[in-house]
mmCIF file of C-alpha atoms in Angstrom:
data_model
loop_
_atom_site.group_PDB
_atom_site.id
_atom_site.type_symbol
_atom_site.label_atom_id
_atom_site.label_comp_id
_atom_site.label_asym_id
_atom_site.label_seq_id
_atom_site.Cartn_x
_atom_site.Cartn_y
_atom_site.Cartn_z
ATOM 1 C CA UNK A 15 10.499 0.076 -5.725
ATOM 2 C CA UNK A 16 11.824 -2.120 -7.938
ATOM 3 C CA UNK A 17 13.586 0.945 -9.194
ATOM 4 C CA UNK A 18 15.405 1.522 -5.763
ATOM 5 C CA UNK A 19 16.344 -1.744 -5.382
ATOM 6 C CA UNK A 20 18.242 -1.866 -8.030
ATOM 7 C CA UNK A 21 20.185 1.472 -7.856
ATOM 8 C CA UNK A 22 20.703 0.349 -3.974
ATOM 9 C CA UNK A 23 22.748 -3.041 -5.726
ATOM 10 C CA UNK A 24 24.560 -0.913 -8.064
ATOM 11 C CA UNK A 25 25.391 1.285 -5.604
ATOM 12 C CA UNK A 26 26.706 -1.524 -3.402
ATOM 13 C CA UNK A 27 28.679 -2.813 -6.231
ATOM 14 C CA UNK A 28 30.120 0.494 -7.265
ATOM 15 C CA UNK A 29 30.978 1.156 -3.337
ATOM 16 C CA UNK A 30 32.854 -2.649 -2.808
ATOM 17 C CA UNK A 31 34.719 -1.467 -6.341
ATOM 18 C CA UNK A 32 35.835 1.904 -5.168
ATOM 19 C CA UNK A 33 36.919 0.864 -1.853
ATOM 20 C CA UNK A 34 38.860 -2.386 -3.041
ATOM 21 C CA UNK A 35 40.609 -0.112 -5.621
ATOM 22 C CA UNK A 36 41.639 2.319 -3.048
ATOM 23 C CA UNK A 37 42.675 -0.533 -0.515
ATOM 24 C CA UNK A 38 44.951 -1.880 -3.071
ATOM 25 C CA UNK A 39 46.295 1.482 -4.451
ATOM 26 C CA UNK A 40 46.811 3.729 -1.164
ATOM 27 C CA UNK A 41 45.618 2.739 1.791
ATOM 28 C CA UNK A 42 46.568 -0.668 2.186
ATOM 29 C CA UNK A 43 49.418 -0.044 5.238
ATOM 30 C CA UNK A 44 47.897 3.024 6.949
ATOM 31 C CA UNK A 45 44.435 2.052 7.795
ATOM 32 C CA UNK A 46 43.269 -1.445 9.745
ATOM 33 C CA UNK A 47 40.252 -3.193 8.819
ATOM 34 C CA UNK A 48 38.237 -2.046 11.669
ATOM 35 C CA UNK A 49 38.435 1.518 9.560
ATOM 36 C CA UNK A 50 37.023 -0.137 6.214
ATOM 37 C CA UNK A 51 34.221 -1.954 8.271
ATOM 38 C CA UNK A 52 33.530 1.642 10.345
ATOM 39 C CA UNK A 53 33.487 3.141 6.468
ATOM 40 C CA UNK A 54 31.228 0.877 4.814
ATOM 41 C CA UNK A 55 28.646 0.494 7.769
ATOM 42 C CA UNK A 56 28.411 4.487 7.822
ATOM 43 C CA UNK A 57 27.652 4.809 4.088
ATOM 44 C CA UNK A 58 25.601 2.157 4.369
ATOM 45 C CA UNK A 59 23.822 3.440 7.326
ATOM 46 C CA UNK A 60 23.180 6.864 5.184
ATOM 47 C CA UNK A 61 22.139 5.282 2.388
ATOM 48 C CA UNK A 62 19.659 2.929 4.351
ATOM 49 C CA UNK A 63 17.928 6.245 6.065
ATOM 50 C CA UNK A 64 17.800 7.834 2.528
ATOM 51 C CA UNK A 65 16.113 5.039 0.812
ATOM 52 C CA UNK A 66 13.619 4.516 3.960
ATOM 53 C CA UNK A 67 12.519 8.148 4.105
ATOM 54 C CA UNK A 68 11.939 8.343 0.088
ATOM 55 C CA UNK A 69 10.169 4.952 0.446
ATOM 56 C CA UNK A 70 7.653 6.257 3.521
ATOM 57 C CA UNK A 71 7.078 9.865 1.587
ATOM 58 C CA UNK A 72 6.155 7.687 -1.265
ATOM 59 C CA UNK A 73 3.421 5.818 0.669
ATOM 60 C CA UNK A 74 2.187 8.791 2.680
ATOM 61 C CA UNK A 75 1.594 10.550 -0.935
ATOM 62 C CA UNK A 76 -0.683 7.374 -2.491
ATOM 63 C CA UNK A 77 -3.387 6.065 0.172
ATOM 64 C CA UNK A 78 -4.461 1.927 -0.767
ATOM 65 C CA UNK A 79 -7.809 2.828 0.112
ATOM 66 C CA UNK A 80 -9.864 5.679 1.195
ATOM 67 C CA UNK A 81 -9.049 6.611 5.209
ATOM 68 C CA UNK A 82 -12.783 7.434 5.978
ATOM 69 C CA UNK A 83 -16.027 7.141 4.889
ATOM 70 C CA UNK A 84 -16.265 10.471 3.983
ATOM 71 C CA UNK A 85 -13.244 9.976 1.388
ATOM 72 C CA UNK A 86 -15.452 7.731 -0.860
ATOM 73 C CA UNK A 87 -16.378 8.763 -4.223
ATOM 74 C CA UNK A 88 -19.363 10.531 -5.068
ATOM 75 C CA UNK A 89 -22.038 8.527 -6.785
ATOM 76 C CA UNK A 90 -25.147 9.817 -8.028
ATOM 77 C CA UNK A 91 -27.224 7.042 -6.718
ATOM 78 C CA UNK A 92 -30.382 8.244 -4.807
ATOM 79 C CA UNK A 93 -32.245 6.213 -2.108
ATOM 80 C CA UNK A 94 -35.045 5.209 -4.717
ATOM 81 C CA UNK A 95 -32.515 3.068 -6.663
ATOM 82 C CA UNK A 96 -31.095 1.223 -3.881
ATOM 83 C CA UNK A 97 -34.445 0.663 -2.731
ATOM 84 C CA UNK A 98 -35.380 -1.005 -6.165
ATOM 85 C CA UNK A 99 -32.278 -3.277 -5.882
ATOM 86 C CA UNK A 100 -32.999 -3.784 -1.758
ATOM 87 C CA UNK A 101 -29.982 -2.320 -0.604
ATOM 88 C CA UNK A 102 -29.367 0.233 2.589
ATOM 89 C CA UNK A 103 -27.209 2.735 2.333
ATOM 90 C CA UNK A 104 -25.127 1.129 4.772
ATOM 91 C CA UNK A 105 -24.741 -1.911 2.543
ATOM 92 C CA UNK A 106 -24.013 0.590 -0.201
ATOM 93 C CA UNK A 107 -21.067 2.109 1.729
ATOM 94 C CA UNK A 108 -19.505 -1.608 2.415
ATOM 95 C CA UNK A 109 -20.569 -2.687 -1.569
ATOM 96 C CA UNK A 110 -17.982 0.517 -2.433
ATOM 97 C CA UNK A 111 -15.316 -0.260 0.154
ATOM 98 C CA UNK A 112 -15.380 -3.759 -1.028
ATOM 99 C CA UNK A 113 -14.380 -2.480 -4.785
ATOM 100 C CA UNK A 114 -11.645 -0.113 -3.222
ATOM 101 C CA UNK A 115 -10.148 -3.473 -2.145
ATOM 102 C CA UNK A 116 -10.442 -3.324 1.583
ATOM 103 C CA UNK A 117 -10.383 -5.917 4.036
ATOM 104 C CA UNK A 118 -13.140 -6.597 6.200
ATOM 105 C CA UNK A 119 -11.248 -4.824 9.393
ATOM 106 C CA UNK A 120 -10.792 -1.715 7.221
ATOM 107 C CA UNK A 121 -14.010 -1.876 6.249
ATOM 108 C CA UNK A 122 -15.137 -1.787 9.845
ATOM 109 C CA UNK A 123 -12.463 0.474 10.967
ATOM 110 C CA UNK A 124 -13.725 3.341 8.202
ATOM 111 C CA UNK A 125 -17.382 2.809 9.167
ATOM 112 C CA UNK A 126 -16.665 2.789 12.912
ATOM 113 C CA UNK A 127 -18.751 -0.609 13.023
ATOM 114 C CA UNK A 128 -17.966 -4.108 14.018
ATOM 115 C CA UNK A 129 -16.068 -6.637 12.053
ATOM 116 C CA UNK A 130 -19.353 -8.945 12.715
ATOM 117 C CA UNK A 131 -21.785 -6.335 11.149
ATOM 118 C CA UNK A 132 -19.465 -5.790 8.322
ATOM 119 C CA UNK A 133 -19.566 -9.779 7.580
ATOM 120 C CA UNK A 134 -23.439 -9.462 8.128
ATOM 121 C CA UNK A 135 -23.905 -6.725 5.779
ATOM 122 C CA UNK A 136 -21.690 -7.869 3.094
ATOM 123 C CA UNK A 137 -23.616 -11.732 3.448
ATOM 124 C CA UNK A 138 -26.805 -9.257 2.963
ATOM 125 C CA UNK A 139 -24.957 -7.575 0.069
ATOM 126 C CA UNK A 140 -24.497 -11.174 -1.446
ATOM 127 C CA UNK A 141 -27.631 -12.838 -0.868
ATOM 128 C CA UNK A 142 -29.429 -9.298 -2.442
ATOM 129 C CA UNK A 143 -27.100 -9.586 -5.589
ATOM 130 C CA UNK A 144 -27.020 -12.949 -5.948
ATOM 131 C CA UNK A 145 -23.336 -13.854 -5.790
ATOM 132 C CA UNK A 146 -21.093 -15.644 -3.769
ATOM 133 C CA UNK A 147 -17.936 -13.485 -3.641
ATOM 134 C CA UNK A 148 -16.756 -9.877 -3.114
ATOM 135 C CA UNK A 149 -15.259 -9.963 -6.613
ATOM 136 C CA UNK A 150 -18.837 -11.036 -7.967
ATOM 137 C CA UNK A 151 -20.284 -8.947 -6.004
ATOM 138 C CA UNK A 152 -18.608 -5.840 -7.273
ATOM 139 C CA UNK A 153 -18.887 -6.863 -10.950
ATOM 140 C CA UNK A 154 -22.721 -7.227 -10.401
ATOM 141 C CA UNK A 155 -22.930 -3.730 -8.857
ATOM 142 C CA UNK A 156 -20.750 -2.620 -12.003
ATOM 143 C CA UNK A 157 -23.274 -4.248 -14.431
ATOM 144 C CA UNK A 158 -26.358 -2.595 -12.443
ATOM 145 C CA UNK A 159 -24.611 0.706 -12.905
ATOM 146 C CA UNK A 160 -24.292 1.175 -8.809
ATOM 147 C CA UNK A 161 -20.338 1.839 -8.671
ATOM 148 C CA UNK A 162 -18.342 3.435 -11.699
#
């Protein structure tokens, strides 16, 4: 995104220099100020639309988190391993989504459960793993080889 901002700034500077050059050399007497304002407005409207479309396309290509619970990475964890640690399958799904960086509301939306249920699963996870924060829970799960 920073590259786009730099290119946008350079285009603005180049356009301004070009318009000033044209204004002083050729069109000073022929066109009014409204023409110049309209020309700049049209050019930057087009440039803004182009940047917006490029930004939207890049956002659609790289999702920030899994869209559904079926998009979660497949992990070779069996029910017996989860039972040894004391985690339910749903708590493990919540843990996986925590590891991807999803907020509580995003986890609720993806698993089709309420926000209060996510909070309950989270507190149960914290208690069972002996941690106080989400980051600690993810780290502990990696140490126990629940998450890759």
